[in-house]
Amino acid sequence: MKKIILMCLSLALAVSVLSACNTGKQVEDGGDTTGGTQTEVSYKDGSYKAEADSFDEHGWKPVITIEVKDGKISSVDYDEVNEAGASKETDEEYNKNMKDKVGLGPAEAIPQLEKDLVEKQDVNAVDTVTGATGTTNNFKTMANKALEEAKN
């Protein structure tokens, strides 16, 4: 009898966790803890830019430009640049070395991150690119920074 009760409780918990999962859209609930309705975040149309304050220990600085049209993210341009202004995404030697080490380079990871943000409209829903965790984290930080200005 105890096993049946335990299984029912486990099933109920699993169902409640699954039903609470995010649908992939960024929402804000206005802090309402009484079960009020959630509204999708809308952005002000325009171009929003962000970059890191300094170069990292490897000499790269993440930069991003996000275009918003009709309240939605319409395009994303992300890269990491060195002090000379060279692009990590187009640096053939860097891409080859990273690809040899982890199986992909910035030339593959960055477009994937940009596409994911446009499709999902939510920085937190962007999937981490396996082998490019640092790039993914930098991308998300810069995207959040740029979109702070765009929030209505």
Coordinates of N, CA, C and O in Angstrom, one line a residue:
M1 N 0.8 -1.2 0.0 CA 0.0 0.0 0.0 C 0.9 1.3 0.0 O 0.6 2.2 -0.7
K2 N 1.9 1.2 0.8 CA 2.8 2.4 0.9 C 3.5 2.6 -0.5 O 3.7 3.8 -0.9
K3 N 3.8 1.5 -1.2 CA 4.5 1.7 -2.5 C 3.5 2.4 -3.5 O 3.9 3.2 -4.3
I4 N 2.3 2.0 -3.4 CA 1.3 2.6 -4.3 C 1.1 4.1 -4.1 O 1.1 4.9 -5.0
I5 N 1.0 4.5 -2.8 CA 0.9 5.9 -2.4 C 2.2 6.6 -2.8 O 2.1 7.7 -3.4
L6 N 3.3 6.1 -2.6 CA 4.6 6.7 -3.0 C 4.7 6.9 -4.5 O 5.1 7.9 -5.0
M7 N 4.2 5.9 -5.3 CA 4.2 6.0 -6.7 C 3.3 7.1 -7.2 O 3.6 7.8 -8.1
C8 N 2.1 7.2 -6.6 CA 1.1 8.2 -7.0 C 1.7 9.6 -6.7 O 1.5 10.5 -7.5
L9 N 2.3 9.7 -5.5 CA 2.9 11.0 -5.2 C 4.0 11.4 -6.1 O 4.1 12.6 -6.6
S10 N 4.8 10.4 -6.5 CA 5.9 10.7 -7.5 C 5.4 11.1 -8.8 O 5.9 12.0 -9.5
L11 N 4.3 10.4 -9.3 CA 3.7 10.7 -10.5 C 3.1 12.1 -10.5 O 3.3 12.9 -11.4
A12 N 2.4 12.5 -9.4 CA 1.9 13.8 -9.3 C 2.9 14.9 -9.3 O 2.8 15.9 -10.0
L13 N 4.1 14.6 -8.7 CA 5.1 15.6 -8.7 C 5.7 15.7 -10.1 O 6.0 16.8 -10.5
A14 N 5.9 14.6 -10.8 CA 6.5 14.7 -12.1 C 5.6 15.5 -13.0 O 6.0 16.3 -13.8
V15 N 4.3 15.2 -12.9 CA 3.3 15.9 -13.8 C 3.3 17.4 -13.5 O 3.3 18.3 -14.4
S16 N 3.4 17.8 -12.2 CA 3.4 19.2 -11.9 C 4.7 19.9 -12.3 O 4.6 21.0 -12.8
V17 N 5.8 19.2 -12.3 CA 7.1 19.8 -12.8 C 7.0 20.0 -14.3 O 7.4 21.0 -14.8
L18 N 6.5 19.0 -15.0 CA 6.4 19.1 -16.4 C 5.5 20.2 -16.9 O 5.7 20.8 -17.8
S19 N 4.4 20.3 -16.2 CA 3.4 21.4 -16.5 C 3.9 22.8 -16.3 O 3.5 23.7 -16.8
A20 N 4.9 22.9 -15.4 CA 5.5 24.2 -15.0 C 6.7 24.6 -16.0 O 7.2 25.7 -15.9
C21 N 7.1 23.7 -16.9 CA 8.2 24.0 -17.7 C 7.9 25.1 -18.6 O 6.8 25.4 -19.0
N22 N 8.9 25.9 -19.0 CA 8.8 27.1 -19.8 C 8.5 26.6 -21.2 O 9.0 25.6 -21.7
T23 N 7.7 27.4 -21.9 CA 7.3 27.1 -23.3 C 8.3 27.7 -24.3 O 8.2 27.5 -25.5
G24 N 9.4 28.4 -23.8 CA 10.4 28.9 -24.7 C 10.2 30.4 -25.0 O 11.0 31.0 -25.6
K25 N 9.1 31.0 -24.6 CA 8.9 32.4 -24.8 C 9.2 33.1 -23.5 O 8.9 32.6 -22.4
Q26 N 9.9 34.3 -23.7 CA 10.2 35.0 -22.5 C 8.9 35.7 -22.0 O 8.2 36.4 -22.7
V27 N 8.7 35.5 -20.7 CA 7.5 36.1 -20.1 C 7.8 36.8 -18.8 O 8.8 36.5 -18.2
E28 N 7.0 37.7 -18.5 CA 7.1 38.4 -17.2 C 5.8 38.3 -16.5 O 4.8 38.5 -17.1
D29 N 5.8 38.0 -15.2 CA 4.6 37.9 -14.5 C 4.3 39.1 -13.6 O 3.3 39.0 -12.9
G30 N 5.1 40.1 -13.7 CA 4.8 41.3 -12.9 C 4.9 41.0 -11.4 O 4.4 41.8 -10.6
G31 N 5.5 39.9 -11.0 CA 5.7 39.6 -9.6 C 4.4 39.0 -8.9 O 4.3 38.9 -7.7
D32 N 3.4 38.8 -9.7 CA 2.1 38.3 -9.2 C 2.2 36.8 -8.8 O 2.5 36.0 -9.6
T33 N 2.2 36.5 -7.5 CA 2.3 35.2 -7.0 C 0.9 34.5 -6.8 O 0.8 33.4 -6.2
T34 N -0.1 35.2 -7.2 CA -1.5 34.6 -7.0 C -2.0 33.8 -8.2 O -3.1 33.5 -8.2
G35 N -1.1 33.6 -9.2 CA -1.5 32.8 -10.3 C -2.1 33.7 -11.4 O -2.8 33.3 -12.3
G36 N -1.7 35.0 -11.4 CA -2.2 35.9 -12.5 C -1.6 35.5 -13.8 O -0.8 34.7 -14.0
T37 N -2.1 36.2 -14.8 CA -1.7 35.9 -16.2 C -0.3 36.4 -16.5 O 0.1 37.5 -15.9
Q38 N 0.4 35.8 -17.4 CA 1.8 36.2 -17.8 C 1.7 36.9 -19.1 O 0.8 36.5 -19.9
T39 N 2.5 37.9 -19.4 CA 2.5 38.6 -20.6 C 3.9 38.4 -21.3 O 4.9 38.4 -20.6
E40 N 3.9 38.2 -22.6 CA 5.2 38.1 -23.3 C 5.9 39.4 -23.4 O 5.3 40.5 -23.5
V41 N 7.2 39.4 -23.2 CA 8.0 40.6 -23.3 C 8.0 41.2 -24.7 O 8.1 40.5 -25.7
S42 N 7.8 42.5 -24.8 CA 7.8 43.2 -26.0 C 9.0 44.2 -26.0 O 9.2 44.8 -24.9
Y43 N 9.6 44.4 -27.1 CA 10.8 45.3 -27.1 C 10.5 46.5 -28.0 O 9.7 46.4 -28.9
K44 N 11.1 47.6 -27.7 CA 11.0 48.8 -28.5 C 11.8 48.6 -29.8 O 12.9 48.1 -29.8
D45 N 11.2 49.0 -30.9 CA 12.0 48.8 -32.2 C 13.2 49.7 -32.2 O 13.3 50.8 -31.6
G46 N 14.3 49.1 -32.8 CA 15.5 49.9 -32.9 C 16.7 48.9 -32.9 O 16.5 47.7 -33.0
S47 N 17.9 49.5 -32.9 CA 19.1 48.7 -32.9 C 19.8 48.9 -31.5 O 19.9 50.0 -31.0
Y48 N 20.2 47.8 -30.9 CA 20.7 47.8 -29.6 C 22.1 47.1 -29.5 O 22.2 46.0 -30.0
K49 N 23.1 47.8 -29.0 CA 24.4 47.3 -29.0 C 24.9 47.2 -27.6 O 24.6 47.9 -26.7
A50 N 25.8 46.2 -27.4 CA 26.5 46.0 -26.1 C 27.9 45.4 -26.4 O 28.0 44.7 -27.3
E51 N 28.8 45.7 -25.5 CA 30.1 45.1 -25.5 C 30.7 45.0 -24.1 O 30.3 45.8 -23.3
A52 N 31.6 44.1 -24.0 CA 32.2 43.9 -22.7 C 33.1 45.2 -22.4 O 33.5 45.9 -23.3
D53 N 33.3 45.4 -21.1 CA 34.1 46.6 -20.7 C 35.6 46.4 -21.0 O 36.3 47.4 -21.2
S54 N 36.0 45.2 -21.1 CA 37.5 44.9 -21.3 C 37.7 43.6 -22.1 O 36.7 42.8 -22.3
F55 N 38.9 43.4 -22.5 CA 39.3 42.1 -23.2 C 39.5 41.1 -22.2 O 40.0 41.3 -21.1
D56 N 39.2 39.8 -22.5 CA 39.4 38.7 -21.6 C 40.9 38.3 -21.5 O 41.7 38.9 -22.2
E57 N 41.2 37.3 -20.7 CA 42.6 36.9 -20.6 C 43.2 36.3 -21.8 O 44.4 36.2 -21.9
H58 N 42.4 36.0 -22.9 CA 42.9 35.6 -24.1 C 42.9 36.7 -25.2 O 43.3 36.4 -26.3
G59 N 42.5 37.9 -24.8 CA 42.6 39.0 -25.7 C 41.4 39.3 -26.6 O 41.4 40.0 -27.6
W60 N 40.2 38.7 -26.2 CA 39.0 38.8 -26.9 C 37.9 39.6 -26.1 O 37.9 39.5 -24.9
K61 N 37.1 40.4 -26.9 CA 36.0 41.2 -26.3 C 34.7 40.9 -27.0 O 34.7 41.0 -28.2
P62 N 33.7 40.4 -26.3 CA 32.4 40.1 -27.0 C 31.7 41.4 -27.3 O 31.7 42.3 -26.5
V63 N 31.1 41.4 -28.5 CA 30.2 42.6 -28.9 C 29.0 42.0 -29.6 O 29.0 41.0 -30.2
I64 N 27.9 42.8 -29.4 CA 26.6 42.3 -30.0 C 25.8 43.5 -30.5 O 25.8 44.6 -29.9
T65 N 25.1 43.3 -31.6 CA 24.1 44.2 -32.1 C 22.8 43.4 -32.3 O 22.8 42.4 -33.0
I66 N 21.7 43.9 -31.7 CA 20.4 43.2 -31.9 C 19.4 44.2 -32.5 O 19.3 45.4 -32.0
E67 N 18.8 43.8 -33.6 CA 17.8 44.6 -34.2 C 16.4 44.1 -33.8 O 16.1 42.9 -33.8
V68 N 15.5 45.1 -33.4 CA 14.2 44.8 -33.0 C 13.2 45.4 -34.0 O 13.3 46.7 -34.3
K69 N 12.3 44.7 -34.6 CA 11.2 45.2 -35.5 C 9.9 44.6 -35.0 O 9.8 43.4 -34.7
D70 N 8.9 45.5 -35.0 CA 7.6 45.1 -34.6 C 7.6 44.4 -33.2 O 6.8 43.5 -32.9
G71 N 8.5 44.9 -32.3 CA 8.5 44.4 -31.0 C 9.2 43.0 -30.8 O 9.3 42.5 -29.7
K72 N 9.8 42.5 -31.8 CA 10.4 41.2 -31.8 C 11.9 41.3 -32.2 O 12.2 42.2 -33.1
I73 N 12.7 40.4 -31.7 CA 14.1 40.4 -32.2 C 14.1 39.9 -33.6 O 13.6 38.8 -33.9
S74 N 14.6 40.7 -34.5 CA 14.6 40.3 -35.9 C 16.0 39.9 -36.4 O 16.0 39.1 -37.4
S75 N 17.0 40.4 -35.9 CA 18.4 39.9 -36.3 C 19.4 40.1 -35.1 O 19.2 41.0 -34.2
V76 N 20.4 39.3 -35.1 CA 21.4 39.4 -34.1 C 22.8 39.3 -34.8 O 23.0 38.4 -35.6
D77 N 23.7 40.1 -34.4 CA 25.1 40.1 -34.9 C 26.0 40.1 -33.7 O 26.1 41.1 -33.1
Y78 N 26.6 38.9 -33.5 CA 27.5 38.7 -32.3 C 28.9 38.3 -32.8 O 29.0 37.6 -33.8
D79 N 29.9 38.8 -32.2 CA 31.2 38.3 -32.4 C 32.1 38.6 -31.2 O 31.6 39.3 -30.3
E80 N 33.3 38.2 -31.3 CA 34.3 38.5 -30.3 C 35.5 39.0 -31.1 O 35.9 38.4 -32.1
V81 N 36.0 40.2 -30.7 CA 37.1 40.9 -31.4 C 38.3 41.0 -30.5 O 38.2 41.1 -29.3
N82 N 39.5 41.1 -31.2 CA 40.7 41.3 -30.4 C 41.0 42.8 -30.5 O 40.3 43.6 -31.1
E83 N 42.1 43.2 -29.9 CA 42.5 44.6 -29.8 C 42.7 45.2 -31.2 O 42.5 46.4 -31.3
A84 N 43.1 44.4 -32.1 CA 43.3 44.9 -33.5 C 42.0 45.0 -34.3 O 42.0 45.5 -35.4
G85 N 40.9 44.5 -33.7 CA 39.6 44.5 -34.3 C 39.3 43.3 -35.1 O 38.3 43.2 -35.8
A86 N 40.2 42.3 -35.1 CA 40.0 41.1 -35.9 C 38.9 40.3 -35.2 O 38.7 40.2 -34.0
S87 N 38.1 39.6 -36.1 CA 37.0 38.8 -35.7 C 37.3 37.4 -35.3 O 38.0 36.7 -36.1
K88 N 36.9 36.9 -34.2 CA 37.1 35.5 -33.8 C 36.3 34.6 -34.7 O 36.8 33.5 -35.1
E89 N 35.1 35.0 -35.2 CA 34.3 34.2 -36.1 C 35.0 33.9 -37.4 O 34.8 32.8 -38.0
T90 N 35.7 34.9 -37.9 CA 36.4 34.7 -39.2 C 37.9 34.4 -39.1 O 38.5 34.3 -40.2
D91 N 38.4 34.3 -37.9 CA 39.8 34.0 -37.8 C 40.1 32.5 -38.1 O 39.7 31.6 -37.3
E92 N 40.6 32.2 -39.3 CA 40.8 30.8 -39.7 C 41.6 30.0 -38.8 O 41.3 28.8 -38.5
E93 N 42.7 30.5 -38.3 CA 43.6 29.7 -37.5 C 42.9 29.4 -36.1 O 43.0 28.3 -35.7
Y94 N 42.2 30.4 -35.6 CA 41.5 30.1 -34.3 C 40.4 29.1 -34.5 O 40.3 28.2 -33.7
N95 N 39.7 29.2 -35.6 CA 38.6 28.2 -35.9 C 39.2 26.8 -36.1 O 38.6 25.9 -35.6
K96 N 40.3 26.7 -36.8 CA 40.9 25.4 -37.0 C 41.4 24.8 -35.7 O 41.1 23.6 -35.4
N97 N 42.0 25.6 -34.9 CA 42.5 25.1 -33.6 C 41.4 24.7 -32.7 O 41.5 23.6 -32.0
M98 N 40.3 25.5 -32.6 CA 39.2 25.1 -31.8 C 38.5 23.9 -32.3 O 38.1 23.0 -31.5
K99 N 38.3 23.8 -33.6 CA 37.6 22.7 -34.2 C 38.4 21.4 -34.0 O 37.8 20.4 -33.7
D100 N 39.8 21.5 -34.1 CA 40.6 20.3 -33.8 C 40.5 19.9 -32.3 O 40.5 18.7 -32.0
K101 N 40.3 20.8 -31.5 CA 40.2 20.5 -30.0 C 38.9 20.1 -29.6 O 38.8 19.1 -28.8
V102 N 37.8 20.7 -30.0 CA 36.4 20.4 -29.4 C 35.4 20.1 -30.5 O 34.3 19.8 -30.2
G103 N 35.8 20.1 -31.8 CA 34.9 19.6 -32.8 C 34.1 20.7 -33.5 O 33.4 20.4 -34.5
L104 N 34.2 22.0 -33.1 CA 33.6 23.1 -33.8 C 34.3 24.4 -33.4 O 35.0 24.4 -32.4
G105 N 34.1 25.4 -34.3 CA 34.7 26.7 -34.0 C 33.7 27.8 -33.9 O 32.5 27.5 -34.1
P106 N 34.1 29.0 -33.6 CA 33.2 30.1 -33.6 C 32.4 30.3 -34.9 O 31.3 30.8 -34.8
A107 N 33.0 30.0 -36.0 CA 32.3 30.1 -37.3 C 31.1 29.3 -37.4 O 30.1 29.6 -38.1
E108 N 31.0 28.2 -36.6 CA 29.8 27.4 -36.5 C 28.9 27.7 -35.3 O 27.7 27.7 -35.4
A109 N 29.6 28.0 -34.2 CA 28.8 28.2 -32.9 C 28.1 29.6 -32.9 O 26.9 29.6 -32.5
I110 N 28.7 30.6 -33.4 CA 28.1 31.9 -33.3 C 26.8 32.0 -34.2 O 25.8 32.5 -33.7
P111 N 26.8 31.6 -35.4 CA 25.6 31.7 -36.2 C 24.4 30.8 -35.5 O 23.3 31.2 -35.6
Q112 N 24.8 29.7 -34.9 CA 23.8 28.9 -34.2 C 23.2 29.7 -33.0 O 22.0 29.6 -32.9
L113 N 24.0 30.4 -32.3 CA 23.5 31.2 -31.2 C 22.6 32.3 -31.7 O 21.5 32.5 -31.1
E114 N 23.0 33.0 -32.7 CA 22.3 34.1 -33.3 C 20.9 33.6 -33.7 O 19.9 34.2 -33.4
K115 N 20.9 32.5 -34.5 CA 19.6 31.9 -35.0 C 18.7 31.5 -33.9 O 17.5 31.8 -33.9
D116 N 19.3 30.9 -32.8 CA 18.5 30.4 -31.7 C 17.8 31.6 -31.0 O 16.6 31.5 -30.6
L117 N 18.5 32.7 -30.8 CA 17.9 33.9 -30.2 C 16.7 34.4 -31.0 O 15.7 34.8 -30.5
V118 N 16.9 34.6 -32.3 CA 15.8 35.1 -33.2 C 14.6 34.1 -33.1 O 13.5 34.6 -33.0
E119 N 14.9 32.9 -33.2 CA 13.8 31.9 -33.1 C 13.0 31.9 -31.8 O 11.8 31.8 -31.8
K120 N 13.8 31.9 -30.7 CA 13.2 31.7 -29.4 C 12.7 33.0 -28.7 O 11.9 33.0 -27.8
Q121 N 13.3 34.1 -29.1 CA 13.0 35.4 -28.6 C 13.2 35.5 -27.1 O 12.6 36.4 -26.4
D122 N 14.1 34.7 -26.6 CA 14.3 34.6 -25.1 C 15.8 34.2 -24.9 O 16.2 33.1 -25.2
V123 N 16.6 35.1 -24.3 CA 18.0 34.8 -24.1 C 18.2 33.5 -23.2 O 19.0 32.7 -23.5
N124 N 17.3 33.4 -22.2 CA 17.4 32.3 -21.3 C 17.1 30.9 -22.0 O 17.5 29.9 -21.5
A125 N 16.4 31.0 -23.1 CA 16.0 29.7 -23.8 C 17.0 29.3 -24.8 O 16.9 28.3 -25.4
V126 N 18.0 30.2 -25.1 CA 19.1 29.9 -26.1 C 19.9 28.7 -25.5 O 20.3 28.7 -24.4
D127 N 20.0 27.7 -26.4 CA 20.7 26.4 -26.0 C 22.2 26.7 -25.9 O 22.8 27.4 -26.8
T128 N 22.9 26.1 -24.9 CA 24.4 26.2 -24.9 C 24.9 25.3 -26.0 O 24.5 24.2 -26.2
V129 N 25.9 25.9 -26.7 CA 26.5 25.1 -27.8 C 27.6 24.3 -27.2 O 28.5 24.8 -26.6
T130 N 27.5 23.0 -27.4 CA 28.5 22.1 -26.8 C 29.8 22.3 -27.4 O 29.9 22.4 -28.7
G131 N 30.8 22.5 -26.6 CA 32.2 22.8 -27.1 C 32.4 24.3 -27.1 O 33.6 24.7 -27.3
A132 N 31.4 25.1 -26.9 CA 31.5 26.6 -27.0 C 30.8 27.2 -25.8 O 30.1 28.2 -25.9
T133 N 31.0 26.6 -24.6 CA 30.3 27.1 -23.4 C 30.7 28.6 -23.1 O 29.8 29.4 -22.8
G134 N 32.0 28.9 -23.2 CA 32.4 30.3 -22.9 C 31.8 31.3 -23.9 O 31.3 32.3 -23.5
T135 N 31.8 30.9 -25.2 CA 31.1 31.8 -26.2 C 29.7 31.9 -25.9 O 29.1 33.0 -26.0
T136 N 29.0 30.8 -25.6 CA 27.6 30.9 -25.2 C 27.3 31.8 -24.1 O 26.4 32.6 -24.1
N137 N 28.1 31.7 -23.0 CA 27.9 32.5 -21.8 C 28.1 34.0 -22.1 O 27.4 34.8 -21.7
N138 N 29.2 34.3 -22.9 CA 29.4 35.7 -23.3 C 28.3 36.2 -24.2 O 27.8 37.3 -24.0
F139 N 27.8 35.3 -25.1 CA 26.7 35.7 -26.0 C 25.4 36.1 -25.1 O 24.8 37.2 -25.3
K140 N 25.1 35.3 -24.2 CA 23.9 35.5 -23.3 C 24.1 36.8 -22.5 O 23.1 37.6 -22.4
T141 N 25.3 37.0 -21.9 CA 25.5 38.2 -21.1 C 25.3 39.4 -22.0 O 24.7 40.4 -21.6
M142 N 25.9 39.4 -23.2 CA 25.8 40.6 -24.0 C 24.4 40.8 -24.6 O 24.0 42.0 -24.7
A143 N 23.7 39.7 -24.9 CA 22.4 39.9 -25.4 C 21.5 40.4 -24.3 O 20.7 41.3 -24.6
N144 N 21.6 40.0 -23.1 CA 20.8 40.5 -21.9 C 21.1 42.0 -21.8 O 20.2 42.8 -21.5
K145 N 22.4 42.4 -21.8 CA 22.8 43.8 -21.7 C 22.2 44.7 -22.8 O 21.7 45.7 -22.5
A146 N 22.2 44.2 -24.0 CA 21.7 45.0 -25.1 C 20.2 45.1 -25.0 O 19.6 46.2 -25.3
L147 N 19.5 44.0 -24.6 CA 18.0 44.0 -24.6 C 17.5 44.8 -23.4 O 16.3 45.1 -23.4
E148 N 18.3 45.1 -22.4 CA 17.8 45.9 -21.3 C 17.2 47.2 -21.7 O 16.2 47.7 -21.3
E149 N 17.9 47.9 -22.7 CA 17.5 49.1 -23.2 C 16.2 49.0 -24.1 O 15.4 49.9 -24.2
A150 N 16.0 47.8 -24.6 CA 14.9 47.6 -25.6 C 13.6 47.2 -24.9 O 12.5 47.3 -25.5
K151 N 13.6 46.9 -23.6 CA 12.4 46.5 -23.0 C 11.4 47.6 -22.8 O 11.8 48.7 -22.5
N152 N 10.2 47.3 -23.1 CA 9.1 48.4 -23.0 C 8.7 48.5 -21.5 O 8.7 47.6 -20.8

